[in-house]
């Protein structure tokens, strides 16, 4: 369903896989047959050896596997780091669990499909382990955090295209969020940027919203990142504009709804 590649390593997501396993299988990466958690999802890692042959290197499952999480809906890899999105994960945790990457929080009914992302690291022996469990600073039900993920070096971006905040600015530094969630802001979308600190811990660095955010734009439906440049798609944005806005990147008419679901792309740079 989702694929990514870096060097001689391929990552494949299978969000409808049904195993209830909550651990990683390294070495040959084989998993036992288990259908105990419908649509919990899994990720498979393949490596090309010195002879050019591919083999299954690892079978990745999250530490809190549950039915209908869709773990593997999105995947990204950079070197020895893999990011996996599980857009229908239900935990109400608001923040990051580092070190062993285990999860916290509970799964209340009002937090359905809040979403989560998981970071896996390959160690010096070639084995993979769960390094972090990522949740945003404003976790809410039906945000679908983890819809898209991207990684470049020590920077990870995770989108939540059905997030509802009415904020139209970027929150930097600690990456906290602002704004409220009125009904008129439904499905505007948001993107969260995470950085890895010198001690190896991940922290939320920024909360990104579009400057002309409107209801049902689905900002964050697609993501890509390279170095200090982040690209975000909003496939349901409605402007009829037919040119690129540079400099401060503001749309010519932020209230232009002349082309329903024409779509837009936003470019952000760190400085």
Coordinates of N, CA and C in Angstrom, one line a residue, residues 28-270:
X28 N 15.7 -12.9 9.8 CA 15.1 -13.3 8.5 C 13.7 -12.6 8.4
X29 N 13.2 -12.0 9.4 CA 12.0 -11.2 9.3 C 10.7 -11.9 9.1
X30 N 10.7 -13.2 9.4 CA 9.5 -14.0 9.1 C 8.6 -13.8 10.3
X31 N 7.3 -13.8 10.0 CA 6.2 -13.6 11.0 C 5.4 -14.9 11.0
X32 N 4.9 -15.3 12.2 CA 4.0 -16.4 12.4 C 2.6 -15.9 11.9
X33 N 1.8 -16.9 11.5 CA 0.5 -16.6 11.0 C -0.4 -16.3 12.3
X34 N -1.0 -15.1 12.2 CA -1.8 -14.6 13.4 C -2.8 -13.6 12.9
X35 N -4.1 -13.9 13.0 CA -5.1 -12.9 12.6 C -5.9 -12.4 13.7
X36 N -5.2 -12.0 14.8 CA -5.9 -11.6 16.0 C -6.3 -10.2 16.1
X37 N -5.9 -9.3 15.2 CA -6.2 -7.9 15.2 C -6.4 -7.4 13.8
X38 N -7.7 -7.5 13.4 CA -8.1 -7.1 12.0 C -7.6 -5.7 11.6
X39 N -6.9 -5.6 10.5 CA -6.5 -4.4 9.9 C -5.6 -3.6 10.9
X40 N -4.9 -4.3 11.7 CA -3.9 -3.5 12.6 C -2.8 -3.0 11.7
X41 N -2.3 -3.8 10.7 CA -1.3 -3.3 9.8 C 0.1 -3.8 10.2
X42 N 1.0 -3.8 9.2 CA 2.4 -4.3 9.4 C 3.3 -3.6 8.4
X43 N 4.6 -3.6 8.6 CA 5.5 -3.1 7.7 C 6.6 -4.1 7.5
X44 N 7.1 -4.3 6.3 CA 8.1 -5.3 5.9 C 9.3 -4.6 5.4
X45 N 10.5 -5.0 5.9 CA 11.8 -4.4 5.4 C 12.5 -5.4 4.6
X46 N 13.0 -5.0 3.4 CA 13.8 -5.9 2.5 C 15.1 -5.2 2.3
X47 N 16.2 -6.0 2.3 CA 17.5 -5.5 2.1 C 18.2 -6.3 0.9
X48 N 19.0 -5.6 0.2 CA 19.8 -6.2 -0.9 C 21.2 -6.5 -0.4
X49 N 21.6 -7.8 -0.6 CA 22.9 -8.2 0.0 C 24.0 -7.9 -1.0
X50 N 25.2 -8.3 -0.7 CA 26.4 -7.9 -1.5 C 26.4 -8.6 -2.9
X51 N 25.5 -9.7 -3.0 CA 25.4 -10.4 -4.3 C 24.3 -9.9 -5.2
X52 N 23.6 -8.8 -4.7 CA 22.5 -8.3 -5.4 C 21.1 -8.9 -5.2
X53 N 21.1 -9.9 -4.3 CA 19.9 -10.6 -3.9 C 19.1 -9.9 -2.8
X54 N 17.8 -9.9 -2.9 CA 16.9 -9.3 -1.9 C 16.4 -10.3 -0.9
X55 N 16.3 -9.9 0.3 CA 15.8 -10.8 1.3 C 15.0 -10.0 2.3
X56 N 14.0 -10.7 3.0 CA 13.2 -10.0 4.0 C 14.0 -9.9 5.2
X57 N 14.2 -8.7 5.6 CA 15.1 -8.4 6.8 C 14.4 -8.3 8.1
X58 N 13.2 -7.7 8.0 CA 12.5 -7.4 9.3 C 11.0 -7.3 9.1
X59 N 10.2 -7.7 10.1 CA 8.8 -7.6 10.1 C 8.4 -6.6 11.3
X60 N 8.0 -5.4 11.0 CA 7.7 -4.4 12.0 C 6.3 -4.3 12.4
X61 N 6.1 -4.4 13.7 CA 4.8 -4.1 14.3 C 5.0 -3.1 15.5
X62 N 4.0 -2.3 15.7 CA 4.1 -1.3 16.8 C 3.9 -1.9 18.2
X63 N 4.3 -1.1 19.2 CA 4.3 -1.6 20.6 C 2.8 -1.7 21.1
X64 N 1.9 -1.0 20.4 CA 0.5 -1.0 20.9 C -0.5 -1.5 19.8
X65 N -0.1 -2.6 19.1 CA -0.9 -3.1 18.0 C -2.4 -3.2 18.5
X66 N -3.3 -2.7 17.6 CA -4.7 -2.9 17.9 C -5.4 -2.9 16.5
X67 N -6.6 -3.5 16.5 CA -7.4 -3.6 15.3 C -7.7 -2.3 14.7
X68 N -7.8 -2.2 13.4 CA -8.2 -1.0 12.7 C -7.3 0.2 12.8
X69 N -6.0 0.0 13.2 CA -5.1 1.1 13.4 C -4.5 1.5 12.0
X70 N -4.4 0.6 11.0 CA -3.9 0.9 9.7 C -2.4 1.3 9.8
X71 N -1.6 0.6 10.7 CA -0.2 0.8 10.8 C 0.4 0.4 9.4
X72 N 1.2 1.3 8.8 CA 1.8 1.1 7.5 C 1.0 1.8 6.4
X73 N 0.0 2.6 6.7 CA -0.7 3.4 5.7 C 0.3 4.3 5.0
X74 N 1.3 4.8 5.7 CA 2.3 5.6 5.1 C 3.7 5.2 5.7
X75 N 4.7 5.2 4.8 CA 6.1 4.9 5.3 C 7.1 5.8 4.6
X76 N 8.2 6.0 5.4 CA 9.3 6.8 4.8 C 10.6 6.3 5.4
X77 N 11.7 6.4 4.7 CA 13.0 5.9 5.2 C 14.1 6.9 4.8
X78 N 15.0 7.1 5.7 CA 16.2 7.8 5.4 C 17.4 7.1 6.2
X79 N 18.3 6.5 5.4 CA 19.4 5.8 6.1 C 18.9 4.7 7.0
X80 N 19.2 4.8 8.3 CA 18.8 3.8 9.2 C 17.6 4.1 10.1
X81 N 16.8 5.0 9.6 CA 15.6 5.5 10.3 C 14.3 5.3 9.4
X82 N 13.3 4.6 10.0 CA 12.0 4.4 9.3 C 11.0 5.1 10.1
X83 N 10.0 5.7 9.4 CA 8.9 6.3 10.0 C 7.6 5.7 9.4
X84 N 6.7 5.3 10.3 CA 5.5 4.6 9.8 C 4.3 5.4 10.4
X85 N 3.3 5.6 9.6 CA 2.0 6.3 10.0 C 1.0 5.2 10.2
X86 N 0.1 5.5 11.3 CA -1.0 4.6 11.6 C -2.2 5.6 11.8
X87 N -2.8 6.0 10.7 CA -3.8 7.1 10.8 C -5.0 6.9 11.6
X88 N -5.3 5.6 11.9 CA -6.5 5.3 12.6 C -6.2 4.8 14.1
X89 N -5.0 5.0 14.5 CA -4.7 4.7 15.9 C -5.5 5.6 16.8
X90 N -5.9 5.1 18.0 CA -6.9 5.8 18.8 C -6.4 6.4 20.1
X91 N -5.2 6.4 20.5 CA -4.7 6.8 21.8 C -4.9 8.3 22.0
X92 N -5.2 8.7 23.2 CA -5.4 10.2 23.5 C -4.1 10.8 24.0
X93 N -2.9 10.1 23.9 CA -1.7 10.7 24.3 C -1.4 12.0 23.5
X94 N -0.8 13.0 24.1 CA -0.5 14.2 23.5 C 1.0 14.5 23.7
X95 N 1.9 14.0 22.9 CA 3.3 14.1 23.0 C 4.0 12.9 22.6
X96 N 5.3 12.9 22.8 CA 6.2 11.9 22.2 C 6.7 11.0 23.4
X97 N 6.8 9.7 23.1 CA 7.5 8.8 24.0 C 8.8 8.4 23.3
X98 N 9.9 8.7 23.9 CA 11.2 8.4 23.3 C 11.8 7.1 24.0
X99 N 13.1 7.0 23.8 CA 13.8 5.8 24.4 C 13.3 4.5 23.8
X100 N 12.6 3.7 24.6 CA 12.1 2.4 24.0 C 10.9 2.6 23.1
X101 N 10.3 3.8 23.1 CA 9.3 4.1 22.1 C 7.9 3.5 22.4
X102 N 7.7 3.0 23.7 CA 6.4 2.4 24.0 C 5.4 3.6 24.1
X103 N 4.1 3.2 24.1 CA 3.1 4.2 24.0 C 2.5 4.5 25.4
X104 N 1.7 5.5 25.5 CA 1.0 5.9 26.7 C -0.4 6.3 26.3
X105 N -1.2 6.7 27.3 CA -2.5 7.2 27.0 C -3.5 6.0 26.9
X106 N -4.7 6.3 26.7 CA -5.8 5.3 26.6 C -6.5 5.5 25.2
X107 N -7.4 4.7 24.9 CA -8.1 4.7 23.6 C -9.6 5.0 23.9
X108 N -10.0 6.2 24.3 CA -11.4 6.5 24.5 C -12.1 6.6 23.2
X109 N -13.4 6.5 23.3 CA -14.3 6.5 22.1 C -14.2 7.9 21.5
X110 N -14.0 9.0 22.2 CA -13.9 10.3 21.6 C -12.6 10.6 21.0
X111 N -11.6 9.6 21.0 CA -10.4 9.9 20.3 C -10.2 8.9 19.1
X112 N -11.3 8.5 18.6 CA -11.3 7.5 17.5 C -10.5 8.1 16.3
X113 N -9.6 7.3 15.7 CA -8.8 7.8 14.5 C -8.0 9.0 14.7
X114 N -7.5 9.3 15.9 CA -6.6 10.4 16.1 C -5.3 10.2 15.4
X115 N -4.8 9.0 15.3 CA -3.6 8.7 14.5 C -2.3 8.8 15.3
X116 N -1.3 8.1 14.8 CA 0.0 8.1 15.4 C 1.1 7.8 14.4
X117 N 2.3 8.1 14.7 CA 3.5 7.7 13.9 C 4.5 7.1 14.8
X118 N 5.3 6.2 14.2 CA 6.3 5.4 14.9 C 7.6 5.5 14.2
X119 N 8.7 5.6 15.0 CA 10.0 5.7 14.5 C 10.8 4.5 14.8
X120 N 11.4 3.9 13.8 CA 12.2 2.7 14.0 C 13.7 3.0 13.6
X121 N 14.6 2.4 14.4 CA 16.0 2.7 14.1 C 16.7 1.3 13.9
X122 N 17.7 1.3 12.9 CA 18.5 0.1 12.7 C 19.8 0.3 13.5
X123 N 20.1 -0.6 14.4 CA 21.3 -0.5 15.2 C 22.5 -1.0 14.5
X124 N 23.7 -1.0 15.2 CA 24.9 -1.4 14.6 C 25.0 -2.8 14.2
X125 N 24.1 -3.7 14.8 CA 24.1 -5.1 14.4 C 23.2 -5.4 13.3
X126 N 22.4 -4.4 12.8 CA 21.5 -4.6 11.7 C 20.1 -4.8 12.2
X127 N 19.9 -4.9 13.5 CA 18.5 -5.1 14.0 C 17.7 -3.8 14.1
X128 N 16.4 -3.9 13.9 CA 15.5 -2.7 14.0 C 14.9 -2.8 15.4
X129 N 14.7 -1.6 16.0 CA 13.9 -1.4 17.2 C 13.1 -0.2 17.2
X130 N 12.0 -0.2 17.9 CA 11.1 1.0 18.0 C 11.7 2.1 18.8
X131 N 12.0 3.2 18.2 CA 12.7 4.3 18.9 C 11.8 5.3 19.5
X132 N 10.7 5.6 18.9 CA 9.8 6.6 19.4 C 8.4 6.4 18.9
X133 N 7.5 6.9 19.7 CA 6.0 6.9 19.4 C 5.6 8.3 19.4
X134 N 5.2 8.8 18.2 CA 4.9 10.2 18.0 C 3.4 10.5 18.0
X135 N 3.0 11.4 18.8 CA 1.7 12.0 18.9 C 1.8 13.5 18.8
X136 N 0.8 14.2 18.2 CA 0.9 15.7 18.2 C 0.6 16.3 19.5
X137 N 0.8 17.6 19.5 CA 0.6 18.4 20.7 C -0.9 18.7 21.0
X138 N -1.7 18.5 20.0 CA -3.2 18.7 20.1 C -4.0 17.5 19.6
X139 N -3.6 16.3 20.1 CA -4.3 15.1 19.7 C -5.8 15.2 19.8
X140 N -6.5 14.9 18.8 CA -8.0 14.9 18.8 C -8.5 13.7 17.9
X141 N -9.7 13.3 18.2 CA -10.3 12.3 17.4 C -10.5 12.7 15.9
X142 N -10.4 11.7 15.0 CA -10.6 11.9 13.6 C -9.7 12.9 12.9
X143 N -8.5 13.2 13.5 CA -7.5 14.0 12.9 C -6.7 13.2 11.8
X144 N -6.6 11.9 12.0 CA -5.9 11.1 11.0 C -4.4 11.5 10.9
X145 N -3.8 11.8 12.1 CA -2.4 12.1 12.2 C -1.6 10.8 11.7
X146 N -0.7 10.9 10.8 CA 0.0 9.8 10.2 C -0.5 9.4 8.8
X147 N -1.4 10.2 8.3 CA -1.9 10.0 6.9 C -0.7 10.0 5.9
X148 N 0.2 10.9 6.1 CA 1.4 11.0 5.2 C 2.6 11.2 6.2
X149 N 3.8 10.6 5.8 CA 5.0 10.9 6.6 C 6.1 11.1 5.6
X150 N 7.1 11.9 6.1 CA 8.3 12.1 5.3 C 9.5 12.3 6.2
X151 N 10.7 12.0 5.7 CA 11.9 12.1 6.6 C 13.1 12.5 5.7
X152 N 13.9 13.4 6.3 CA 15.1 13.8 5.7 C 16.1 14.0 6.8
X153 N 17.1 13.1 6.9 CA 18.1 13.2 7.9 C 17.4 13.1 9.3
X154 N 17.6 14.1 10.1 CA 17.0 14.1 11.5 C 15.7 14.9 11.6
X155 N 15.0 15.1 10.5 CA 13.8 15.8 10.5 C 12.6 14.9 9.9
X156 N 11.6 14.9 10.7 CA 10.4 14.1 10.3 C 9.2 15.0 10.1
X157 N 8.4 14.8 9.1 CA 7.1 15.5 9.0 C 6.0 14.5 9.0
X158 N 4.9 14.8 9.7 CA 3.7 14.0 9.7 C 2.5 14.8 9.5
X159 N 1.6 14.4 8.7 CA 0.4 15.2 8.4 C -0.8 14.7 9.1
X160 N -1.8 15.6 9.2 CA -3.1 15.2 9.7 C -4.1 16.0 8.9
X161 N -4.5 15.6 7.7 CA -5.3 16.4 6.8 C -6.7 16.6 7.2
X162 N -7.1 15.9 8.3 CA -8.5 16.2 8.7 C -8.5 16.9 10.1
X163 N -7.4 17.5 10.5 CA -7.3 18.3 11.7 C -8.1 19.5 11.5
X164 N -8.7 20.1 12.6 CA -9.7 21.1 12.5 C -9.4 22.5 13.0
X165 N -8.2 22.8 13.4 CA -7.9 24.1 13.9 C -8.1 25.2 12.9
X166 N -8.5 26.4 13.4 CA -8.7 27.5 12.5 C -7.4 28.4 12.4
X167 N -6.3 28.0 13.0 CA -5.0 28.7 12.9 C -4.6 28.8 11.5
X168 N -4.0 30.0 11.1 CA -3.5 30.2 9.7 C -2.0 30.6 9.7
X169 N -1.3 30.3 10.8 CA 0.1 30.6 10.9 C 0.9 29.4 11.4
X170 N 2.2 29.5 11.4 CA 3.1 28.5 11.8 C 3.5 28.7 13.2
X171 N 3.5 27.7 14.1 CA 4.0 27.8 15.4 C 5.4 27.1 15.4
X172 N 6.4 27.8 15.7 CA 7.8 27.2 15.7 C 8.3 26.9 17.1
X173 N 9.5 26.7 17.3 CA 10.2 26.4 18.5 C 9.6 25.1 19.2
X174 N 8.8 25.2 20.2 CA 8.3 24.0 20.9 C 7.2 23.4 20.1
X175 N 6.7 24.0 19.0 CA 5.8 23.3 18.1 C 4.4 23.2 18.7
X176 N 4.1 23.9 19.7 CA 2.7 23.9 20.2 C 1.7 24.4 19.2
X177 N 0.4 24.2 19.5 CA -0.6 24.6 18.5 C -1.3 25.8 19.1
X178 N -2.1 26.5 18.2 CA -2.9 27.6 18.6 C -4.2 27.5 17.9
X179 N -5.1 28.4 18.1 CA -6.4 28.4 17.4 C -7.4 27.5 18.1
X180 N -8.6 27.5 17.6 CA -9.7 26.7 18.1 C -10.2 25.8 17.0
X181 N -11.1 24.9 17.4 CA -11.7 23.9 16.4 C -13.1 24.2 16.1
X182 N -13.5 25.3 15.5 CA -14.9 25.5 15.2 C -15.4 24.6 14.1
X183 N -16.7 24.5 14.0 CA -17.2 23.6 12.9 C -16.8 24.2 11.5
X184 N -16.5 25.5 11.4 CA -16.2 26.1 10.1 C -14.7 25.7 9.7
X185 N -14.0 25.1 10.6 CA -12.6 24.7 10.4 C -12.4 23.2 10.1
X186 N -13.5 22.5 9.9 CA -13.4 21.1 9.8 C -12.5 20.7 8.6
X187 N -11.6 19.7 8.8 CA -10.8 19.1 7.8 C -9.9 20.1 7.1
X188 N -9.5 21.2 7.8 CA -8.5 22.1 7.2 C -7.2 21.4 7.0
X189 N -6.8 20.7 8.0 CA -5.5 20.0 7.9 C -4.3 20.7 8.6
X190 N -3.3 19.9 9.0 CA -2.1 20.4 9.6 C -1.0 19.5 9.3
X191 N 0.2 20.0 9.5 CA 1.5 19.2 9.4 C 2.3 19.5 10.6
X192 N 2.9 18.5 11.2 CA 3.8 18.6 12.3 C 5.2 18.2 12.0
X193 N 6.2 19.0 12.4 CA 7.6 18.7 12.2 C 8.2 18.3 13.5
X194 N 9.0 17.2 13.4 CA 9.7 16.7 14.6 C 11.2 16.6 14.3
X195 N 12.0 17.0 15.3 CA 13.5 16.9 15.1 C 14.1 16.0 16.1
X196 N 15.2 15.4 15.8 CA 15.9 14.5 16.7 C 17.0 15.4 17.3
X197 N 17.0 15.4 18.7 CA 18.0 16.2 19.4 C 19.3 15.4 19.5
X198 N 20.4 16.1 20.0 CA 21.7 15.6 20.0 C 21.7 14.3 20.9
X199 N 20.9 14.2 21.9 CA 20.8 13.0 22.7 C 20.0 11.8 22.1
X200 N 19.5 12.1 20.9 CA 18.7 11.0 20.2 C 17.2 11.1 20.4
X201 N 16.8 12.0 21.3 CA 15.3 12.1 21.6 C 14.7 12.9 20.5
X202 N 13.4 12.6 20.2 CA 12.6 13.4 19.2 C 11.7 14.4 20.0
X203 N 11.5 15.6 19.4 CA 10.6 16.6 19.9 C 9.9 17.3 18.8
X204 N 8.7 17.8 19.1 CA 7.9 18.5 18.1 C 8.5 19.9 17.9
X205 N 8.9 20.2 16.7 CA 9.6 21.4 16.4 C 8.7 22.5 15.9
X206 N 7.7 22.1 15.1 CA 6.8 23.0 14.5 C 5.4 22.5 14.2
X207 N 4.4 23.4 14.2 CA 3.0 23.1 13.9 C 2.7 24.0 12.7
X208 N 2.5 23.4 11.5 CA 2.4 24.1 10.3 C 0.9 24.1 9.8
X209 N 0.4 25.3 9.5 CA -0.9 25.5 8.9 C -0.7 26.4 7.7
X210 N -1.6 26.2 6.7 CA -1.5 27.1 5.5 C -2.1 28.5 5.8
X211 N -1.6 29.4 5.0 CA -2.0 30.8 5.3 C -3.4 31.2 4.8
X212 N -4.0 30.3 4.0 CA -5.4 30.5 3.6 C -6.2 29.3 3.9
X213 N -6.0 28.7 5.1 CA -6.7 27.5 5.5 C -8.2 27.7 5.5
X214 N -8.9 26.7 4.9 CA -10.3 26.7 4.9 C -10.9 25.3 5.0
X215 N -12.1 25.2 5.4 CA -12.8 24.0 5.6 C -12.6 23.0 4.4
X216 N -12.2 21.8 4.7 CA -12.1 20.7 3.7 C -11.0 20.8 2.7
X217 N -10.0 21.6 3.0 CA -8.8 21.7 2.1 C -8.0 20.5 2.1
X218 N -8.0 19.7 3.3 CA -7.2 18.5 3.4 C -5.7 18.9 3.2
X219 N -5.3 20.0 3.9 CA -3.8 20.3 3.9 C -3.1 19.2 4.6
X220 N -2.1 18.7 3.9 CA -1.3 17.5 4.4 C -1.7 16.2 3.8
X221 N -2.5 16.2 2.7 CA -2.8 15.0 2.1 C -1.6 14.3 1.4
X222 N -0.6 15.1 1.1 CA 0.7 14.6 0.6 C 1.8 15.4 1.2
X223 N 3.0 14.7 1.3 CA 4.2 15.4 2.0 C 5.4 14.9 1.3
X224 N 6.4 15.8 1.2 CA 7.8 15.5 0.8 C 8.7 16.5 1.5
X225 N 9.9 16.0 1.9 CA 10.9 16.9 2.5 C 12.3 16.5 2.0
X226 N 13.1 17.6 1.8 CA 14.5 17.4 1.5 C 15.3 18.5 2.1
X227 N 16.1 18.1 3.1 CA 16.9 19.2 3.8 C 16.0 20.1 4.5
X228 N 16.1 21.4 4.2 CA 15.4 22.4 4.9 C 14.1 22.8 4.1
X229 N 13.7 22.0 3.1 CA 12.5 22.4 2.3 C 11.4 21.3 2.5
X230 N 10.2 21.8 2.9 CA 9.1 20.9 3.1 C 8.0 21.3 2.1
X231 N 7.4 20.3 1.4 CA 6.3 20.5 0.4 C 5.1 19.8 0.9
X232 N 4.0 20.5 0.9 CA 2.7 20.0 1.4 C 1.6 20.1 0.4
X233 N 0.9 19.1 0.1 CA -0.2 19.1 -0.8 C -1.6 19.3 -0.1
X234 N -2.5 20.0 -0.7 CA -3.8 20.2 -0.2 C -4.8 20.0 -1.4
X235 N -5.1 18.7 -1.7 CA -5.8 18.4 -2.9 C -7.2 18.9 -3.1
X236 N -7.8 19.4 -2.0 CA -9.2 19.9 -2.0 C -9.2 21.4 -1.9
X237 N -8.1 22.1 -2.0 CA -8.1 23.5 -1.9 C -8.8 24.1 -3.1
X238 N -9.5 25.2 -2.9 CA -10.5 25.7 -3.9 C -10.2 26.9 -4.8
X239 N -9.0 27.4 -4.6 CA -8.6 28.7 -5.3 C -8.5 28.4 -6.8
X240 N -8.9 29.5 -7.6 CA -8.8 29.4 -9.1 C -7.6 30.1 -9.6
X241 N -6.7 30.5 -8.7 CA -5.4 31.1 -9.1 C -4.6 30.2 -10.0
X242 N -3.9 30.8 -11.0 CA -3.2 30.0 -12.0 C -1.7 30.3 -12.1
X243 N -1.2 30.8 -11.0 CA 0.3 31.1 -11.0 C 0.9 30.8 -9.6
X244 N 2.2 30.9 -9.5 CA 2.9 30.6 -8.3 C 3.1 32.0 -7.5
X245 N 2.9 31.9 -6.2 CA 3.2 33.1 -5.4 C 4.5 32.8 -4.7
X246 N 5.5 33.6 -4.9 CA 6.8 33.5 -4.3 C 6.9 34.4 -3.1
X247 N 8.1 34.7 -2.7 CA 8.4 35.6 -1.6 C 7.8 35.1 -0.3
X248 N 6.8 35.8 0.2 CA 6.2 35.4 1.4 C 5.2 34.3 1.2
X249 N 4.9 33.9 0.0 CA 4.1 32.7 -0.3 C 2.6 32.9 0.0
X250 N 2.1 34.1 0.1 CA 0.7 34.3 0.4 C -0.1 34.2 -0.9
X251 N -1.3 33.6 -0.9 CA -2.1 33.6 -2.1 C -2.6 35.0 -2.5
X252 N -2.8 35.2 -3.8 CA -3.2 36.5 -4.3 C -4.5 36.9 -3.6
X253 N -5.4 36.0 -3.5 CA -6.7 36.2 -2.9 C -7.0 35.1 -1.9
X254 N -6.7 35.2 -0.6 CA -6.9 34.1 0.3 C -8.3 33.6 0.4
X255 N -9.3 34.4 0.0 CA -10.7 33.9 0.1 C -11.2 33.5 -1.3
X256 N -10.3 33.2 -2.2 CA -10.8 32.8 -3.6 C -11.2 31.3 -3.5
X257 N -12.5 31.1 -3.8 CA -13.1 29.7 -3.9 C -13.7 29.5 -5.2
X258 N -13.0 30.0 -6.3 CA -13.5 29.9 -7.6 C -13.3 28.6 -8.4
X259 N -12.6 27.7 -7.8 CA -12.4 26.4 -8.5 C -12.4 25.3 -7.5
X260 N -13.6 24.7 -7.3 CA -13.8 23.7 -6.2 C -12.8 22.5 -6.4
X261 N -12.1 22.3 -5.3 CA -11.2 21.1 -5.2 C -10.1 21.1 -6.4
X262 N -9.7 22.3 -6.8 CA -8.6 22.4 -7.8 C -7.3 21.9 -7.2
X263 N -7.1 22.2 -5.9 CA -5.9 21.7 -5.2 C -4.8 22.8 -5.2
X264 N -3.9 22.6 -4.3 CA -2.7 23.5 -4.1 C -1.6 22.8 -3.5
X265 N -0.4 23.4 -3.7 CA 0.8 22.9 -3.0 C 1.5 24.1 -2.3
X266 N 2.0 23.9 -1.1 CA 2.6 24.9 -0.3 C 4.1 24.5 -0.1
X267 N 5.0 25.4 -0.2 CA 6.4 25.1 0.1 C 6.9 25.9 1.3
X268 N 7.5 25.3 2.2 CA 8.0 25.9 3.5 C 9.5 25.6 3.6
X269 N 10.2 26.6 4.1 CA 11.6 26.5 4.3 C 12.0 26.8 5.8
X270 N 12.9 26.0 6.3 CA 13.5 26.3 7.6 C 14.7 27.2 7.4

